[in-house]
PDB file of C-alpha atoms in Angstrom:
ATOM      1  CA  UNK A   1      62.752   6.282  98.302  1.00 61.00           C
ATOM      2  CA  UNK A   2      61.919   9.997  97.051  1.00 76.00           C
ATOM      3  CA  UNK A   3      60.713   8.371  93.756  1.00 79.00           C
ATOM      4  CA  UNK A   4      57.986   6.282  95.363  1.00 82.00           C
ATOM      5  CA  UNK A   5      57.178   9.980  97.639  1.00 84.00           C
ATOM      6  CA  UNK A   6      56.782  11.598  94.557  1.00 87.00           C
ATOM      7  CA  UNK A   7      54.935   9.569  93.084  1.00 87.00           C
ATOM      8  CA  UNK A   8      52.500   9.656  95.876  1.00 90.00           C
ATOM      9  CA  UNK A   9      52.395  13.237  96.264  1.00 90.00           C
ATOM     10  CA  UNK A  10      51.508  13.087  92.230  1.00 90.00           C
ATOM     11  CA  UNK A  11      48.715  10.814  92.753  1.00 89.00           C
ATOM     12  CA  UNK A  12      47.471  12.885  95.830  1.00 89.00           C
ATOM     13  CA  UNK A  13      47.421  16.377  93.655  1.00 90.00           C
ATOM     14  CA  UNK A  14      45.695  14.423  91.142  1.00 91.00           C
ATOM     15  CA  UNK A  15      43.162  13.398  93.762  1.00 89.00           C
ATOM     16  CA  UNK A  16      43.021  16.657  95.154  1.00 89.00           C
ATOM     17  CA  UNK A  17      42.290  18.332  91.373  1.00 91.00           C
ATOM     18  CA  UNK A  18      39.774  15.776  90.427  1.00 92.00           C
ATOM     19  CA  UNK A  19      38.135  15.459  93.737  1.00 91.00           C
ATOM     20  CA  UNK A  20      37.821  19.710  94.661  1.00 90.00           C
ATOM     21  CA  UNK A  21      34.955  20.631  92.233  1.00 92.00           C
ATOM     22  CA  UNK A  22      32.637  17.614  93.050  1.00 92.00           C
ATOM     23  CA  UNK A  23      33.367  18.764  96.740  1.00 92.00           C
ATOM     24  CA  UNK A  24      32.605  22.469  96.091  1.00 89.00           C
ATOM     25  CA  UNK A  25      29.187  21.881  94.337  1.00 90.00           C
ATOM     26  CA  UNK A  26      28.048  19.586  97.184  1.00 91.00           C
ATOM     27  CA  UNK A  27      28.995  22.386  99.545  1.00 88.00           C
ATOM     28  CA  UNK A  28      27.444  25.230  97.823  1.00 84.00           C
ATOM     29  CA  UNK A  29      24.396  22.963  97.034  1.00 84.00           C
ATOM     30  CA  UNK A  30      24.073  22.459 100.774  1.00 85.00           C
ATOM     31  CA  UNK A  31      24.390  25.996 101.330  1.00 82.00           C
ATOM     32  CA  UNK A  32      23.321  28.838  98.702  1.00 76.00           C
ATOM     33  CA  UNK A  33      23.202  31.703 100.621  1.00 75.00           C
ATOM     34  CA  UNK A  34      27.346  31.052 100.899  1.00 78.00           C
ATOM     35  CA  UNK A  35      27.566  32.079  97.176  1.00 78.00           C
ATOM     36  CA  UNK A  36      25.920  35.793  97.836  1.00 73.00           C
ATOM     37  CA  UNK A  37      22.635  37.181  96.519  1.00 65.00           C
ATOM     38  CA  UNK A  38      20.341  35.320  94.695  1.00 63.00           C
ATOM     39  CA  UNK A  39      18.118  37.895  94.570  1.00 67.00           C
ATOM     40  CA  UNK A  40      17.943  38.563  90.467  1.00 74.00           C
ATOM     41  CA  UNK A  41      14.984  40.956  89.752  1.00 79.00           C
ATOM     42  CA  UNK A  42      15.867  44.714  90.235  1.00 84.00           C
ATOM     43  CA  UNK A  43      12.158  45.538  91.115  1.00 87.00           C
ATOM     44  CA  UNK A  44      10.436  45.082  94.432  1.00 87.00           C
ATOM     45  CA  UNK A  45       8.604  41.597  94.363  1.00 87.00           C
ATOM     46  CA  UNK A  46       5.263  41.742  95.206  1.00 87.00           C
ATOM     47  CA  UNK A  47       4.225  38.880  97.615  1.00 86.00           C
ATOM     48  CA  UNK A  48       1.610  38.142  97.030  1.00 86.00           C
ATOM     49  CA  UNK A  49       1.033  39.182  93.555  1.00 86.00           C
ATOM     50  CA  UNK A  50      -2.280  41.467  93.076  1.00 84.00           C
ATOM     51  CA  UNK A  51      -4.886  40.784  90.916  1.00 86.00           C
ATOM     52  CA  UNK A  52      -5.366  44.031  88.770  1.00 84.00           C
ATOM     53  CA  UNK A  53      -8.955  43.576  87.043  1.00 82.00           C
ATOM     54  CA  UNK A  54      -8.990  46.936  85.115  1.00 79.00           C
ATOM     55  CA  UNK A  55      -6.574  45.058  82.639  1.00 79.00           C
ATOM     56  CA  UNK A  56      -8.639  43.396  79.410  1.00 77.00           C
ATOM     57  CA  UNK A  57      -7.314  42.260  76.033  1.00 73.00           C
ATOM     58  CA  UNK A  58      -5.054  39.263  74.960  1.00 77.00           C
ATOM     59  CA  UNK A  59      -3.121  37.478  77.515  1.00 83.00           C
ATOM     60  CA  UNK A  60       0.683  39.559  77.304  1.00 89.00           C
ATOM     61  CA  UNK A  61       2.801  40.849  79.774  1.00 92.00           C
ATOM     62  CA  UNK A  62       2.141  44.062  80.557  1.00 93.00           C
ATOM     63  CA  UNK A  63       3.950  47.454  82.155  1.00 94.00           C
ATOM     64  CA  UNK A  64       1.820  49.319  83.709  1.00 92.00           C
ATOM     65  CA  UNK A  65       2.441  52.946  85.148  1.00 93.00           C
ATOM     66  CA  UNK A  66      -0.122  54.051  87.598  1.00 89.00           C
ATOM     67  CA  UNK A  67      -0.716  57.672  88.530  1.00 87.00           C
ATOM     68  CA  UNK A  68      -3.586  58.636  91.163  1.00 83.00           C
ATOM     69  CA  UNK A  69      -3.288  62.445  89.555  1.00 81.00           C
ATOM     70  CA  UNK A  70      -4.072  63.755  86.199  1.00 82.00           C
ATOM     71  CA  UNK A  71      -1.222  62.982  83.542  1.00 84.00           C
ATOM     72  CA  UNK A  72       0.550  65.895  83.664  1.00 86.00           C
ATOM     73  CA  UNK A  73       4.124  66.116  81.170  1.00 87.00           C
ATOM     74  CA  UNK A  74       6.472  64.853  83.704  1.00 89.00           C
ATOM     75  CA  UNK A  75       3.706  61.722  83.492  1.00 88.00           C
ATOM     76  CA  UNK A  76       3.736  61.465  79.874  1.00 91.00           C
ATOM     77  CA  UNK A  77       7.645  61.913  80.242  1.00 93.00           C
ATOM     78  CA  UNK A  78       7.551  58.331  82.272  1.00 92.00           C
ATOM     79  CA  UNK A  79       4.762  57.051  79.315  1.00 92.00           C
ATOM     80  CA  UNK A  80       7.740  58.160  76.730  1.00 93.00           C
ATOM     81  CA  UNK A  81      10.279  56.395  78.855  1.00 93.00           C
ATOM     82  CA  UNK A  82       8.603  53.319  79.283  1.00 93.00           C
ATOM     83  CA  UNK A  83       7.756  52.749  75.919  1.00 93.00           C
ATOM     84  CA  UNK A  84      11.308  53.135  74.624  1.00 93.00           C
ATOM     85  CA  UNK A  85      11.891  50.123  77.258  1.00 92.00           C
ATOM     86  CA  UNK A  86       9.380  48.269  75.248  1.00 92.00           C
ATOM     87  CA  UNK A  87      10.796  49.222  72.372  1.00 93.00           C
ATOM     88  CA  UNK A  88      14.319  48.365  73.290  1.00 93.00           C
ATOM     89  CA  UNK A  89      13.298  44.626  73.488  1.00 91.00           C
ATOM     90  CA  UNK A  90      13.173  44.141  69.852  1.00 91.00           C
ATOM     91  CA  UNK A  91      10.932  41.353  68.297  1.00 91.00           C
ATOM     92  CA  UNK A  92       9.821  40.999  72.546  1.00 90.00           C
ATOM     93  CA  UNK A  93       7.903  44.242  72.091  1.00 88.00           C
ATOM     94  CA  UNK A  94       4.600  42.087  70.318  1.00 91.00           C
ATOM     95  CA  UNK A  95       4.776  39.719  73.820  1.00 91.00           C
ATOM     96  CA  UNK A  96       4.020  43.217  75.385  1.00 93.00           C
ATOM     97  CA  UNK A  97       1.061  45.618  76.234  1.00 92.00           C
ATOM     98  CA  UNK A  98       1.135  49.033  78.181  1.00 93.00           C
ATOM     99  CA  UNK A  99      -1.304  50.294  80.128  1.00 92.00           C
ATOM    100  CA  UNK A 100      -1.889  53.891  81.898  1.00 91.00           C
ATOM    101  CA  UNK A 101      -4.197  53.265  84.995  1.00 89.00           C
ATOM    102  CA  UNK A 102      -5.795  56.188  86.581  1.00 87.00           C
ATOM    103  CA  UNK A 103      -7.465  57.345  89.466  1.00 83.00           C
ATOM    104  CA  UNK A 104     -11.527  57.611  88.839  1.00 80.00           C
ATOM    105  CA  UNK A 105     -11.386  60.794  90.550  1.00 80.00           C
ATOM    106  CA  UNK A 106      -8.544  61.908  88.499  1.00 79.00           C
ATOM    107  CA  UNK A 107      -9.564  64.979  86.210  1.00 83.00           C
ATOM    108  CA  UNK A 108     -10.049  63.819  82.287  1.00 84.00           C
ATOM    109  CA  UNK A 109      -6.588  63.743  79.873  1.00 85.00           C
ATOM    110  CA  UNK A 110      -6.014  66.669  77.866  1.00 85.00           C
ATOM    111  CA  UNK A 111      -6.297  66.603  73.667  1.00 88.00           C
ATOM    112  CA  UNK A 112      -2.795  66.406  73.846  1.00 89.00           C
ATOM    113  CA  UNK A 113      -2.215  63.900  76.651  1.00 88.00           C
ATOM    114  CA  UNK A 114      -4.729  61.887  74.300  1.00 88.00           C
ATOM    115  CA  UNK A 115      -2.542  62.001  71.038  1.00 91.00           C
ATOM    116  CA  UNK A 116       0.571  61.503  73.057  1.00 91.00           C
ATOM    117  CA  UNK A 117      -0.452  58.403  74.743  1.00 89.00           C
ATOM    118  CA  UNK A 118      -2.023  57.021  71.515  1.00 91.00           C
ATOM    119  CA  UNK A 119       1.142  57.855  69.986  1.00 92.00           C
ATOM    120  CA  UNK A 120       2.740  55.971  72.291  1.00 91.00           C
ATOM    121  CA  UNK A 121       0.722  52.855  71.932  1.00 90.00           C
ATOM    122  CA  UNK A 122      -0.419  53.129  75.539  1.00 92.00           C
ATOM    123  CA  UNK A 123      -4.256  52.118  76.873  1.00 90.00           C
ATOM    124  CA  UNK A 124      -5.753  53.799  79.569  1.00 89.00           C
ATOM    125  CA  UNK A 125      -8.345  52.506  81.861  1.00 87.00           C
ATOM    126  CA  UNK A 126      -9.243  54.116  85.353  1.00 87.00           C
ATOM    127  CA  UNK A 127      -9.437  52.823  89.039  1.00 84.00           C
ATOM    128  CA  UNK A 128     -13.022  53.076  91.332  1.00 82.00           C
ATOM    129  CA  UNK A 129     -12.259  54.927  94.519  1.00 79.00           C
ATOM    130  CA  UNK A 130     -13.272  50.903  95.777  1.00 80.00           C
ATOM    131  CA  UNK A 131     -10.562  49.365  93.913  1.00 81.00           C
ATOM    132  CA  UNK A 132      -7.938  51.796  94.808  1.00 77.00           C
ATOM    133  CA  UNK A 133      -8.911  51.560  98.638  1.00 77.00           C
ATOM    134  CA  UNK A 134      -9.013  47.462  98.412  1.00 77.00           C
ATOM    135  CA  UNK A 135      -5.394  47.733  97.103  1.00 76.00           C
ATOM    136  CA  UNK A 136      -4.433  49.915 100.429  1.00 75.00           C
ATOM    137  CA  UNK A 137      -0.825  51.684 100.265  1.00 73.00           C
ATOM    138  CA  UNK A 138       0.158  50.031  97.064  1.00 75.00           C
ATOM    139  CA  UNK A 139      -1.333  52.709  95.343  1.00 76.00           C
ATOM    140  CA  UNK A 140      -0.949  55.944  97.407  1.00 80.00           C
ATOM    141  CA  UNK A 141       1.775  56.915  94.746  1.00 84.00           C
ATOM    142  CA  UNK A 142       2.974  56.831  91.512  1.00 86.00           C
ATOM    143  CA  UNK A 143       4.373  53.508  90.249  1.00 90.00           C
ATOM    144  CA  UNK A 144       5.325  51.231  87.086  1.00 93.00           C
ATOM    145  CA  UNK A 145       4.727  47.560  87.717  1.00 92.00           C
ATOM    146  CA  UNK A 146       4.960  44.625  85.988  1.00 93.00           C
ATOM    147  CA  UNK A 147       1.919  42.345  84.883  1.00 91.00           C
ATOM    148  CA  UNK A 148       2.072  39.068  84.288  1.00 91.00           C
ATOM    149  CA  UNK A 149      -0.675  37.927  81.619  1.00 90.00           C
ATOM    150  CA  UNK A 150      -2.910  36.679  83.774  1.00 89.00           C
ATOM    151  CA  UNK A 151      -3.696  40.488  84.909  1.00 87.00           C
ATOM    152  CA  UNK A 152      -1.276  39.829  88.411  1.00 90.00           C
ATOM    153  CA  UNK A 153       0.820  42.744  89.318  1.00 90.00           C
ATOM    154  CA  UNK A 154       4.221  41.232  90.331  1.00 92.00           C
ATOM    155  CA  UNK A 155       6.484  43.373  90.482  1.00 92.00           C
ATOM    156  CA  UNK A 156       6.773  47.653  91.301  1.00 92.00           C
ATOM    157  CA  UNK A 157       9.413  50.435  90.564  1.00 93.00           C
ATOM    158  CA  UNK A 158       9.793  53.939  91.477  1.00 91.00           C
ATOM    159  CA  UNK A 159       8.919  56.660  88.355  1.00 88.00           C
ATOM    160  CA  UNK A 160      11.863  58.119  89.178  1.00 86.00           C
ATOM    161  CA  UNK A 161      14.074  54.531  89.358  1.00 86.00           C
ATOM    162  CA  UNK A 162      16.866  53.289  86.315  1.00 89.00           C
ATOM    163  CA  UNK A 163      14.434  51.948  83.195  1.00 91.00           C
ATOM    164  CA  UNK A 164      16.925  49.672  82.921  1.00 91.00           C
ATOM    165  CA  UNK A 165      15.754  47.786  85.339  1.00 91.00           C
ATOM    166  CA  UNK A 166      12.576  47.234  84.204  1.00 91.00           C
ATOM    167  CA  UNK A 167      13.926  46.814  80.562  1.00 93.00           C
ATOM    168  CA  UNK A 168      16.453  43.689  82.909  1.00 91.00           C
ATOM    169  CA  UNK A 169      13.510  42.250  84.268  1.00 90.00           C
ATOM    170  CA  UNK A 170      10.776  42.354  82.114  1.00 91.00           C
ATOM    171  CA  UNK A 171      13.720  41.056  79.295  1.00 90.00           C
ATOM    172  CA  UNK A 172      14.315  38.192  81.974  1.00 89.00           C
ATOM    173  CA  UNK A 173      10.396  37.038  82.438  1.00 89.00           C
ATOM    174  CA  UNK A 174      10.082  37.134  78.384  1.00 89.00           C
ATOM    175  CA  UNK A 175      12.774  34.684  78.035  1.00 86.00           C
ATOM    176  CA  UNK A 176      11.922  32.669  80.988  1.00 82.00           C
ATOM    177  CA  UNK A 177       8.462  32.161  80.136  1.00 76.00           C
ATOM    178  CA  UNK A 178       9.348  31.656  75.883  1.00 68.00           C
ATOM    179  CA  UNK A 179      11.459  28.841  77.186  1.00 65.00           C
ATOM    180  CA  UNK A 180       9.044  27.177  78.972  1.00 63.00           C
ATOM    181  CA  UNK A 181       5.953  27.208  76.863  1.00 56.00           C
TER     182      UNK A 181
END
């Protein structure tokens, strides 16, 4: 008699071990949010993504740090940071462009400010007072955000934030769109 129970509690563990992980997956299929965040970009999504005209050239993905004030050095401080973020992504950085959009009314860049930025591979373009009013409090301060190549802004940072997460993200929408065409 305890033979033919063990046996039975064998085949029931067995059961048990095969059966669990098909369970679990059907479980956490029917509900994600049980797993946590799924939240993966470190930037603030923009929803709906805005159309940023100002931005010609060849179709890449773009950051783009925009200042409604002059460039001053704790700007081309950010322009230095940023650019080590492109450069940090390695072969990446040709899939890249960055771009220094100013206010119109924004007083011209300096001599230096000019060889710094052109040092830094950065283009500049400015903003009408229009365009800067139609994009309402997106751009009362300073921000980096990420273009797609299509010229939408999709996601923003804070000057001051971790470049890391840019590097994370924009390192994350490279790969994503290389593997899909």
């Amino acid at each position: 008699m305890k033979t033919q129970s063990n046996k039975l509690c064998v085949l029931l563990l067995l059961v048990a071990v095969f059966a669990a992980p098909g369970i679990a997956a059907y479980v956490f299929y029917q509900h994600p949010g049980w797993l946590g965040s799924t939240k993966v970009n470190k930037g603030v999504l923009l929803e709906p993504p805005v159309v940023l005209n100002a931005l010609k050239g060849q179709s890449k993905w773009r950051i783009v740090f925009w200042t409604p004030t002059a460039c001053d050095a704790r700007c081309l401080k950010q322009l230095d940071t940023l650019a080590r973020v492109r450069l940090a992504l390695g072969r990446k950085l040709y899939q890249v462009d960055q771009w220094l959009i100013l206010d119109d009314q924004a007083p011209s860049l300096s001599k230096e400010a000019q060889s710094t930025i052109k040092e830094l591979d950065f283009h500049v373009a400015r903003l009408s007072v229009a365009e800067v009013n139609a994009m309402g409090t997106l751009f009362t301060d300073a921000k980096v955000f990420l273009a797609d190549p299509d010229n939408y802004l999709i996601l923003s940072y804070v000057p001051s934030g971790n470049p890391n997460d840019v590097y994370k993200d924009l390192k994350l929408l490279l790969s994503t769109t290389e593997k899909n065409g």
